[in-house]
PDB file of C-alpha atoms in Angstrom:
ATOM      1  CA  MET Y   9      70.533 -64.955  63.624  1.00 31.00           C
ATOM      2  CA  LEU Y  10      69.084 -63.069  66.590  1.00 34.00           C
ATOM      3  CA  ASP Y  11      69.398 -64.739  69.977  1.00 37.00           C
ATOM      4  CA  ARG Y  12      66.489 -63.384  72.023  1.00 35.00           C
ATOM      5  CA  THR Y  13      68.046 -64.414  75.342  1.00 40.00           C
ATOM      6  CA  ASN Y  14      71.054 -62.124  75.186  1.00 55.00           C
ATOM      7  CA  HIS Y  15      70.083 -59.804  72.329  1.00 77.00           C
ATOM      8  CA  SER Y  16      73.081 -60.848  70.226  1.00 92.00           C
ATOM      9  CA  LEU Y  17      73.191 -61.379  66.487  1.00 96.00           C
ATOM     10  CA  THR Y  18      75.719 -62.109  63.780  1.00 97.00           C
ATOM     11  CA  VAL Y  19      76.169 -59.890  60.713  1.00 98.00           C
ATOM     12  CA  MET Y  20      78.729 -59.782  57.920  1.00 98.00           C
ATOM     13  CA  ALA Y  21      80.788 -56.587  57.816  1.00 98.00           C
ATOM     14  CA  ALA Y  22      83.953 -55.980  55.790  1.00 97.00           C
ATOM     15  CA  GLY Y  23      84.104 -59.726  55.179  1.00 96.00           C
ATOM     16  CA  HIS Y  24      84.068 -60.574  58.906  1.00 97.00           C
ATOM     17  CA  ARG Y  25      81.462 -62.597  60.785  1.00 97.00           C
ATOM     18  CA  THR Y  26      80.652 -60.022  63.417  1.00 98.00           C
ATOM     19  CA  ASN Y  27      79.076 -60.401  66.844  1.00 97.00           C
ATOM     20  CA  VAL Y  28      76.735 -57.554  67.807  1.00 98.00           C
ATOM     21  CA  HIS Y  29      74.639 -56.962  70.911  1.00 97.00           C
ATOM     22  CA  ARG Y  30      71.519 -54.953  70.092  1.00 98.00           C
ATOM     23  CA  GLN Y  31      68.791 -53.880  72.449  1.00 97.00           C
ATOM     24  CA  GLY Y  32      66.162 -51.124  72.753  1.00 97.00           C
ATOM     25  CA  THR Y  33      64.460 -48.601  70.505  1.00 96.00           C
ATOM     26  CA  GLY Y  34      64.905 -44.907  69.799  1.00 96.00           C
ATOM     27  CA  ARG Y  35      67.886 -42.967  68.492  1.00 97.00           C
ATOM     28  CA  PRO Y  36      70.681 -45.380  67.488  1.00 98.00           C
ATOM     29  CA  VAL Y  37      73.738 -45.389  69.757  1.00 98.00           C
ATOM     30  CA  ALA Y  38      76.874 -47.499  69.213  1.00 98.00           C
ATOM     31  CA  LEU Y  39      78.988 -48.592  72.177  1.00 98.00           C
ATOM     32  CA  LEU Y  40      82.560 -49.172  70.973  1.00 98.00           C
ATOM     33  CA  HIS Y  41      84.840 -51.124  73.302  1.00 97.00           C
ATOM     34  CA  GLY Y  42      88.501 -50.540  74.108  1.00 94.00           C
ATOM     35  CA  SER Y  43      91.451 -52.817  73.410  1.00 91.00           C
ATOM     36  CA  GLY Y  44      93.315 -55.217  75.677  1.00 87.00           C
ATOM     37  CA  ALA Y  45      93.456 -58.898  76.506  1.00 89.00           C
ATOM     38  CA  GLY Y  46      90.039 -60.540  76.740  1.00 90.00           C
ATOM     39  CA  VAL Y  47      88.183 -57.384  75.755  1.00 92.00           C
ATOM     40  CA  SER Y  48      84.773 -57.472  74.099  1.00 92.00           C
ATOM     41  CA  ALA Y  49      81.667 -55.332  73.834  1.00 95.00           C
ATOM     42  CA  TRP Y  50      80.058 -57.299  76.654  1.00 93.00           C
ATOM     43  CA  ALA Y  51      83.121 -56.965  78.914  1.00 90.00           C
ATOM     44  CA  ASN Y  52      83.161 -53.176  78.479  1.00 92.00           C
ATOM     45  CA  TRP Y  53      79.456 -52.381  78.422  1.00 95.00           C
ATOM     46  CA  ARG Y  54      77.506 -55.191  80.126  1.00 91.00           C
ATOM     47  CA  LYS Y  55      76.378 -52.946  83.011  1.00 92.00           C
ATOM     48  CA  VAL Y  56      75.044 -50.110  80.845  1.00 96.00           C
ATOM     49  CA  ILE Y  57      73.568 -51.810  77.756  1.00 97.00           C
ATOM     50  CA  ALA Y  58      70.202 -52.559  79.381  1.00 96.00           C
ATOM     51  CA  PRO Y  59      69.809 -49.151  81.121  1.00 97.00           C
ATOM     52  CA  LEU Y  60      70.711 -47.252  77.934  1.00 97.00           C
ATOM     53  CA  SER Y  61      68.305 -49.407  75.925  1.00 97.00           C
ATOM     54  CA  GLN Y  62      65.423 -47.847  77.861  1.00 96.00           C
ATOM     55  CA  ASP Y  63      65.970 -44.681  75.812  1.00 96.00           C
ATOM     56  CA  PHE Y  64      68.048 -45.721  72.779  1.00 98.00           C
ATOM     57  CA  ASP Y  65      68.553 -48.372  70.114  1.00 98.00           C
ATOM     58  CA  VAL Y  66      71.847 -49.690  71.529  1.00 98.00           C
ATOM     59  CA  VAL Y  67      74.323 -51.414  69.187  1.00 98.00           C
ATOM     60  CA  ALA Y  68      77.459 -52.872  70.837  1.00 98.00           C
ATOM     61  CA  PRO Y  69      79.680 -54.757  68.364  1.00 98.00           C
ATOM     62  CA  ASP Y  70      82.833 -56.778  68.861  1.00 96.00           C
ATOM     63  CA  ILE Y  71      85.226 -54.955  66.527  1.00 95.00           C
ATOM     64  CA  ALA Y  72      87.029 -57.080  63.915  1.00 94.00           C
ATOM     65  CA  GLY Y  73      89.505 -59.398  65.630  1.00 89.00           C
ATOM     66  CA  PHE Y  74      88.146 -58.831  69.139  1.00 91.00           C
ATOM     67  CA  GLY Y  75      85.659 -60.749  71.249  1.00 91.00           C
ATOM     68  CA  ALA Y  76      83.508 -63.208  69.308  1.00 92.00           C
ATOM     69  CA  THR Y  77      84.045 -61.472  65.957  1.00 94.00           C
ATOM     70  CA  GLU Y  78      86.172 -63.205  63.342  1.00 92.00           C
ATOM     71  CA  LEU Y  79      89.880 -62.516  63.024  1.00 88.00           C
ATOM     72  CA  LYS Y  80      91.433 -63.305  59.634  1.00 88.00           C
ATOM     73  CA  PRO Y  81      95.057 -64.521  59.877  1.00 83.00           C
ATOM     74  CA  ASP Y  82      96.151 -62.852  56.629  1.00 86.00           C
ATOM     75  CA  THR Y  83      94.457 -59.481  57.206  1.00 88.00           C
ATOM     76  CA  GLN Y  84      96.432 -56.367  58.156  1.00 87.00           C
ATOM     77  CA  TYR Y  85      94.462 -54.727  60.964  1.00 90.00           C
ATOM     78  CA  ASN Y  86      94.632 -50.946  61.330  1.00 91.00           C
ATOM     79  CA  ILE Y  87      92.346 -48.044  62.133  1.00 93.00           C
ATOM     80  CA  MET Y  88      91.072 -47.658  58.564  1.00 95.00           C
ATOM     81  CA  LEU Y  89      90.084 -51.320  58.350  1.00 95.00           C
ATOM     82  CA  TRP Y  90      88.251 -50.948  61.664  1.00 96.00           C
ATOM     83  CA  VAL Y  91      86.442 -47.869  60.294  1.00 98.00           C
ATOM     84  CA  GLU Y  92      85.431 -49.876  57.223  1.00 98.00           C
ATOM     85  CA  HIS Y  93      84.273 -52.707  59.478  1.00 98.00           C
ATOM     86  CA  PHE Y  94      82.165 -50.384  61.644  1.00 98.00           C
ATOM     87  CA  ILE Y  95      80.548 -48.768  58.597  1.00 98.00           C
ATOM     88  CA  GLY Y  96      79.833 -52.298  57.333  1.00 98.00           C
ATOM     89  CA  ILE Y  97      78.035 -53.058  60.604  1.00 98.00           C
ATOM     90  CA  LEU Y  98      75.865 -49.959  60.197  1.00 98.00           C
ATOM     91  CA  ASP Y  99      75.075 -50.931  56.604  1.00 98.00           C
ATOM     92  CA  ALA Y 100      74.192 -54.496  57.616  1.00 98.00           C
ATOM     93  CA  LEU Y 101      71.843 -53.168  60.308  1.00 98.00           C
ATOM     94  CA  GLU Y 102      70.439 -50.517  57.914  1.00 98.00           C
ATOM     95  CA  ILE Y 103      71.397 -47.657  60.249  1.00 98.00           C
ATOM     96  CA  ALA Y 104      72.013 -44.455  58.289  1.00 98.00           C
ATOM     97  CA  LYS Y 105      73.266 -42.311  61.173  1.00 98.00           C
ATOM     98  CA  ILE Y 106      74.329 -43.134  64.722  1.00 98.00           C
ATOM     99  CA  SER Y 107      75.850 -41.608  67.840  1.00 98.00           C
ATOM    100  CA  ILE Y 108      78.947 -43.223  69.323  1.00 98.00           C
ATOM    101  CA  VAL Y 109      80.025 -43.865  72.890  1.00 98.00           C
ATOM    102  CA  GLY Y 110      83.649 -44.981  72.624  1.00 98.00           C
ATOM    103  CA  ASN Y 111      85.970 -46.216  75.361  1.00 96.00           C
ATOM    104  CA  SER Y 112      89.711 -45.662  74.729  1.00 95.00           C
ATOM    105  CA  PHE Y 113      90.434 -47.412  71.395  1.00 95.00           C
ATOM    106  CA  GLY Y 114      86.682 -47.296  70.735  1.00 96.00           C
ATOM    107  CA  GLY Y 115      86.738 -43.515  71.087  1.00 97.00           C
ATOM    108  CA  ALA Y 116      89.565 -43.271  68.556  1.00 96.00           C
ATOM    109  CA  LEU Y 117      87.584 -45.482  66.193  1.00 97.00           C
ATOM    110  CA  GLY Y 118      84.559 -43.235  66.648  1.00 98.00           C
ATOM    111  CA  LEU Y 119      86.613 -40.136  65.893  1.00 98.00           C
ATOM    112  CA  MET Y 120      88.154 -41.630  62.753  1.00 97.00           C
ATOM    113  CA  THR Y 121      84.707 -42.669  61.567  1.00 98.00           C
ATOM    114  CA  ALA Y 122      83.455 -39.117  62.123  1.00 98.00           C
ATOM    115  CA  ILE Y 123      86.445 -37.745  60.172  1.00 98.00           C
ATOM    116  CA  ASN Y 124      86.055 -40.123  57.219  1.00 98.00           C
ATOM    117  CA  HIS Y 125      82.253 -40.542  57.198  1.00 98.00           C
ATOM    118  CA  PRO Y 126      80.878 -37.432  58.925  1.00 98.00           C
ATOM    119  CA  GLU Y 127      77.386 -37.957  57.488  1.00 98.00           C
ATOM    120  CA  ARG Y 128      77.046 -41.300  59.317  1.00 98.00           C
ATOM    121  CA  ILE Y 129      77.718 -39.896  62.810  1.00 98.00           C
ATOM    122  CA  ASP Y 130      75.365 -37.858  64.991  1.00 98.00           C
ATOM    123  CA  ARG Y 131      77.152 -37.219  68.309  1.00 98.00           C
ATOM    124  CA  LEU Y 132      80.275 -38.505  70.060  1.00 98.00           C
ATOM    125  CA  VAL Y 133      80.944 -39.491  73.661  1.00 98.00           C
ATOM    126  CA  LEU Y 134      84.652 -40.195  74.296  1.00 98.00           C
ATOM    127  CA  LEU Y 135      85.904 -41.998  77.407  1.00 98.00           C
ATOM    128  CA  GLY Y 136      89.641 -42.203  78.131  1.00 97.00           C
ATOM    129  CA  THR Y 137      90.426 -41.611  74.462  1.00 97.00           C
ATOM    130  CA  PRO Y 138      94.031 -41.062  73.295  1.00 95.00           C
ATOM    131  CA  CYS Y 139      94.969 -38.171  71.035  1.00 96.00           C
ATOM    132  CA  GLY Y 140      98.165 -36.488  69.901  1.00 95.00           C
ATOM    133  CA  ARG Y 141     101.564 -37.967  70.744  1.00 93.00           C
ATOM    134  CA  PHE Y 142     102.646 -38.868  74.256  1.00 94.00           C
ATOM    135  CA  PRO Y 143     105.086 -41.221  76.027  1.00 94.00           C
ATOM    136  CA  MET Y 144     103.707 -44.709  76.510  1.00 93.00           C
ATOM    137  CA  THR Y 145     102.224 -45.058  79.971  1.00 95.00           C
ATOM    138  CA  ASP Y 146     102.889 -47.985  82.273  1.00 94.00           C
ATOM    139  CA  GLY Y 147      99.214 -48.845  81.901  1.00 95.00           C
ATOM    140  CA  LEU Y 148      99.407 -49.146  78.127  1.00 94.00           C
ATOM    141  CA  LYS Y 149     102.711 -50.994  78.279  1.00 92.00           C
ATOM    142  CA  ALA Y 150     101.194 -53.568  80.617  1.00 93.00           C
ATOM    143  CA  GLN Y 151      98.440 -54.288  78.085  1.00 91.00           C
ATOM    144  CA  GLY Y 152     100.976 -55.033  75.350  1.00 88.00           C
ATOM    145  CA  ASP Y 153     103.070 -57.130  77.724  1.00 89.00           C
ATOM    146  CA  PHE Y 154     100.280 -59.640  78.404  1.00 92.00           C
ATOM    147  CA  ASP Y 155     101.846 -63.090  77.931  1.00 91.00           C
ATOM    148  CA  GLY Y 156      98.922 -65.419  78.513  1.00 93.00           C
ATOM    149  CA  THR Y 157      99.435 -65.884  82.252  1.00 95.00           C
ATOM    150  CA  MET Y 158      97.008 -64.944  85.013  1.00 95.00           C
ATOM    151  CA  GLU Y 159      99.760 -62.926  86.703  1.00 96.00           C
ATOM    152  CA  SER Y 160     100.317 -60.705  83.660  1.00 95.00           C
ATOM    153  CA  LEU Y 161      96.579 -60.235  83.191  1.00 95.00           C
ATOM    154  CA  ARG Y 162      96.133 -59.171  86.816  1.00 96.00           C
ATOM    155  CA  HIS Y 163      98.995 -56.706  86.360  1.00 96.00           C
ATOM    156  CA  ALA Y 164      97.518 -55.312  83.132  1.00 95.00           C
ATOM    157  CA  MET Y 165      94.029 -54.933  84.614  1.00 96.00           C
ATOM    158  CA  SER Y 166      95.378 -53.303  87.791  1.00 97.00           C
ATOM    159  CA  PHE Y 167      95.967 -50.090  85.834  1.00 97.00           C
ATOM    160  CA  PHE Y 168      92.335 -49.664  84.745  1.00 96.00           C
ATOM    161  CA  PRO Y 169      90.429 -48.622  87.892  1.00 97.00           C
ATOM    162  CA  TYR Y 170      91.294 -46.123  90.605  1.00 97.00           C
ATOM    163  CA  ASP Y 171      89.655 -48.344  93.231  1.00 96.00           C
ATOM    164  CA  ALA Y 172      91.218 -51.820  93.085  1.00 95.00           C
ATOM    165  CA  SER Y 173      88.133 -53.392  94.693  1.00 95.00           C
ATOM    166  CA  ILE Y 174      86.389 -53.066  91.313  1.00 93.00           C
ATOM    167  CA  LEU Y 175      88.616 -55.898  90.061  1.00 95.00           C
ATOM    168  CA  THR Y 176      86.594 -58.800  91.418  1.00 93.00           C
ATOM    169  CA  GLU Y 177      87.742 -62.375  91.004  1.00 93.00           C
ATOM    170  CA  ASP Y 178      84.780 -63.038  88.715  1.00 92.00           C
ATOM    171  CA  LEU Y 179      85.731 -60.123  86.465  1.00 90.00           C
ATOM    172  CA  ILE Y 180      89.375 -61.188  86.265  1.00 94.00           C
ATOM    173  CA  ALA Y 181      88.424 -64.830  85.653  1.00 92.00           C
ATOM    174  CA  ALA Y 182      86.042 -63.881  82.838  1.00 88.00           C
ATOM    175  CA  ARG Y 183      88.681 -61.751  81.123  1.00 90.00           C
ATOM    176  CA  PHE Y 184      91.301 -64.480  81.556  1.00 92.00           C
ATOM    177  CA  GLU Y 185      89.011 -67.111  80.056  1.00 90.00           C
ATOM    178  CA  ALA Y 186      88.348 -64.892  77.028  1.00 87.00           C
ATOM    179  CA  ALA Y 187      92.032 -63.945  76.701  1.00 90.00           C
ATOM    180  CA  THR Y 188      93.262 -67.560  76.720  1.00 89.00           C
ATOM    181  CA  ARG Y 189      90.665 -69.379  74.614  1.00 83.00           C
ATOM    182  CA  ASP Y 190      92.018 -71.236  71.579  1.00 79.00           C
ATOM    183  CA  GLY Y 191      93.836 -68.787  69.310  1.00 78.00           C
ATOM    184  CA  ALA Y 192      93.127 -65.774  71.516  1.00 79.00           C
ATOM    185  CA  LEU Y 193      96.718 -64.968  72.473  1.00 81.00           C
ATOM    186  CA  GLU Y 194      97.891 -65.205  68.849  1.00 80.00           C
ATOM    187  CA  ALA Y 195      95.017 -62.930  67.827  1.00 81.00           C
ATOM    188  CA  PHE Y 196      95.884 -60.451  70.584  1.00 81.00           C
ATOM    189  CA  ARG Y 197      99.523 -60.332  69.486  1.00 79.00           C
ATOM    190  CA  LYS Y 198      98.398 -59.559  65.935  1.00 78.00           C
ATOM    191  CA  LEU Y 199      96.139 -56.735  67.098  1.00 79.00           C
ATOM    192  CA  MET Y 200      98.361 -55.358  69.878  1.00 76.00           C
ATOM    193  CA  PRO Y 201     102.054 -56.108  69.382  1.00 72.00           C
ATOM    194  CA  PRO Y 202     104.199 -55.511  72.490  1.00 68.00           C
ATOM    195  CA  PRO Y 203     105.861 -52.069  72.715  1.00 68.00           C
ATOM    196  CA  SER Y 204     109.398 -51.830  71.380  1.00 69.00           C
ATOM    197  CA  GLY Y 205     112.325 -49.462  71.889  1.00 70.00           C
ATOM    198  CA  ASP Y 206     113.633 -47.748  74.979  1.00 70.00           C
ATOM    199  CA  ASN Y 207     111.165 -44.841  74.945  1.00 74.00           C
ATOM    200  CA  PRO Y 208     108.066 -45.964  73.038  1.00 84.00           C
ATOM    201  CA  GLU Y 209     105.589 -43.276  72.054  1.00 91.00           C
ATOM    202  CA  VAL Y 210     101.834 -43.442  71.550  1.00 91.00           C
ATOM    203  CA  ARG Y 211     100.545 -41.810  68.395  1.00 89.00           C
ATOM    204  CA  GLY Y 212      96.887 -40.952  68.754  1.00 91.00           C
ATOM    205  CA  ILE Y 213      94.760 -38.981  66.300  1.00 94.00           C
ATOM    206  CA  PRO Y 214      96.658 -35.732  65.623  1.00 95.00           C
ATOM    207  CA  GLU Y 215      95.421 -32.207  66.308  1.00 97.00           C
ATOM    208  CA  LYS Y 216      95.091 -31.416  62.584  1.00 97.00           C
ATOM    209  CA  LEU Y 217      92.514 -34.180  62.065  1.00 97.00           C
ATOM    210  CA  LEU Y 218      90.655 -33.536  65.309  1.00 98.00           C
ATOM    211  CA  ARG Y 219      90.089 -29.915  64.311  1.00 98.00           C
ATOM    212  CA  GLN Y 220      88.101 -31.231  61.329  1.00 97.00           C
ATOM    213  CA  VAL Y 221      85.480 -32.803  63.610  1.00 98.00           C
ATOM    214  CA  LYS Y 222      82.370 -30.624  63.904  1.00 97.00           C
ATOM    215  CA  HIS Y 223      80.080 -33.076  65.705  1.00 98.00           C
ATOM    216  CA  LYS Y 224      78.816 -32.352  69.198  1.00 98.00           C
ATOM    217  CA  THR Y 225      81.165 -34.212  71.541  1.00 98.00           C
ATOM    218  CA  LEU Y 226      81.107 -35.072  75.235  1.00 98.00           C
ATOM    219  CA  ILE Y 227      84.521 -35.981  76.697  1.00 98.00           C
ATOM    220  CA  LEU Y 228      84.509 -38.041  79.920  1.00 98.00           C
ATOM    221  CA  HIS Y 229      87.852 -38.759  81.586  1.00 98.00           C
ATOM    222  CA  GLY Y 230      89.096 -39.953  84.960  1.00 98.00           C
ATOM    223  CA  ARG Y 231      91.603 -37.632  86.587  1.00 98.00           C
ATOM    224  CA  GLU Y 232      93.649 -40.599  87.815  1.00 98.00           C
ATOM    225  CA  ASP Y 233      93.637 -42.473  84.485  1.00 98.00           C
ATOM    226  CA  ARG Y 234      96.937 -44.400  84.347  1.00 97.00           C
ATOM    227  CA  VAL Y 235      96.338 -45.763  80.841  1.00 97.00           C
ATOM    228  CA  VAL Y 236      95.512 -42.596  78.873  1.00 97.00           C
ATOM    229  CA  PRO Y 237      96.600 -39.511  80.865  1.00 97.00           C
ATOM    230  CA  TYR Y 238      94.055 -36.848  81.784  1.00 98.00           C
ATOM    231  CA  GLN Y 239      96.097 -34.284  79.821  1.00 97.00           C
ATOM    232  CA  ARG Y 240      94.891 -36.035  76.648  1.00 97.00           C
ATOM    233  CA  ALA Y 241      91.324 -35.022  77.525  1.00 98.00           C
ATOM    234  CA  LEU Y 242      92.351 -31.396  78.039  1.00 98.00           C
ATOM    235  CA  ASP Y 243      94.096 -31.297  74.663  1.00 97.00           C
ATOM    236  CA  MET Y 244      91.179 -32.999  72.933  1.00 98.00           C
ATOM    237  CA  HIS Y 245      88.780 -30.472  74.453  1.00 98.00           C
ATOM    238  CA  GLN Y 246      90.918 -27.679  72.972  1.00 98.00           C
ATOM    239  CA  TRP Y 247      91.031 -29.266  69.525  1.00 98.00           C
ATOM    240  CA  LEU Y 248      87.428 -30.432  69.109  1.00 98.00           C
ATOM    241  CA  GLU Y 249      85.337 -27.407  68.130  1.00 97.00           C
ATOM    242  CA  ASN Y 250      82.004 -28.488  69.638  1.00 98.00           C
ATOM    243  CA  SER Y 251      83.181 -30.372  72.720  1.00 98.00           C
ATOM    244  CA  GLU Y 252      82.409 -30.282  76.403  1.00 98.00           C
ATOM    245  CA  LEU Y 253      84.513 -31.964  79.072  1.00 98.00           C
ATOM    246  CA  HIS Y 254      83.489 -33.637  82.313  1.00 98.00           C
ATOM    247  CA  SER Y 255      86.279 -34.985  84.520  1.00 97.00           C
ATOM    248  CA  PHE Y 256      86.002 -37.317  87.503  1.00 98.00           C
ATOM    249  CA  GLY Y 257      88.253 -37.251  90.545  1.00 98.00           C
ATOM    250  CA  LYS Y 258      89.292 -40.558  92.132  1.00 98.00           C
ATOM    251  CA  CYS Y 259      88.535 -42.271  88.831  1.00 98.00           C
ATOM    252  CA  GLY Y 260      90.702 -44.216  86.422  1.00 98.00           C
ATOM    253  CA  HIS Y 261      90.217 -45.511  82.879  1.00 97.00           C
ATOM    254  CA  TRP Y 262      86.774 -47.119  83.290  1.00 95.00           C
ATOM    255  CA  VAL Y 263      84.406 -44.166  83.746  1.00 96.00           C
ATOM    256  CA  GLN Y 264      81.395 -46.255  82.674  1.00 95.00           C
ATOM    257  CA  ILE Y 265      82.142 -48.784  85.430  1.00 93.00           C
ATOM    258  CA  GLU Y 266      83.685 -46.618  88.162  1.00 96.00           C
ATOM    259  CA  ARG Y 267      81.119 -43.817  87.849  1.00 96.00           C
ATOM    260  CA  GLU Y 268      78.192 -45.700  86.374  1.00 95.00           C
ATOM    261  CA  ALA Y 269      75.408 -43.475  87.770  1.00 96.00           C
ATOM    262  CA  GLU Y 270      77.041 -40.224  86.649  1.00 97.00           C
ATOM    263  CA  PHE Y 271      77.906 -41.793  83.293  1.00 97.00           C
ATOM    264  CA  MET Y 272      74.273 -42.760  82.713  1.00 97.00           C
ATOM    265  CA  THR Y 273      72.958 -39.312  83.672  1.00 97.00           C
ATOM    266  CA  LEU Y 274      75.429 -37.370  81.527  1.00 98.00           C
ATOM    267  CA  VAL Y 275      75.275 -39.641  78.479  1.00 98.00           C
ATOM    268  CA  THR Y 276      71.499 -39.994  78.457  1.00 97.00           C
ATOM    269  CA  ALA Y 277      71.025 -36.226  78.634  1.00 97.00           C
ATOM    270  CA  PHE Y 278      73.696 -35.515  76.013  1.00 98.00           C
ATOM    271  CA  LEU Y 279      72.544 -38.087  73.471  1.00 97.00           C
ATOM    272  CA  GLY Y 280      68.873 -37.359  73.991  1.00 91.00           C
ATOM    273  CA  GLY Y 281      69.165 -33.584  73.699  1.00 74.00           C
ATOM    274  CA  GLU Y 282      67.887 -31.466  70.845  1.00 71.00           C
ATOM    275  CA  ALA Y 283      69.926 -31.419  67.647  1.00 62.00           C
TER     276      ALA Y 283
END
């Protein structure tokens, strides 16, 4: 049921009780969060949900297994299940077509939804999104290495921003509380197993699939991103037919937090433009 105080509601999608933040009116826009310990829609998007809701119908779900959304112990989680889950959210909310703003993992989920259900997607905004194959970065490795301690969480989060002052004690404490609630570490291990092997490789969406995407796409990427390298944005811009790229110097993996004003200006104009 809808909670009017924080604009959150619960829907059933792909058999999962799903937490969704929804606010505003206008063209529908989904904000899809990244992965990592203690992540949720609210953790990723809390600063921009209200401003974006002045112009758009903003839908920010906790993807299956993350945040306050149900995780099923016997379910095999993978990108296609998450696509099915996201489409289930749209069906439950009776949204026929939506634009996506996706951060990291959320961008990959948006792309795979556009590939498999192109009629359901309007436009794409991709922040720090992986693509192709590349050596695992220290930033990604640190996420998988989270062991439930405050020290490992601080280390993992240190890779996200360019400016370390962004990592306030309140922010770290909130993520740690979410990451260590009952069952959270076991859930995280199921969703993000630690990297294995001497030279682990990240396998993002390959060039062949990305060249199928015809949707208008805005790529936003920090030049100093230590989680998903900036080169991934350059390759994605080459492979996505209708893309434009905006890069930010002195910026890491959290464009929406580190460059909030520029993010709002660019995204509002892009999503609100003529078809």
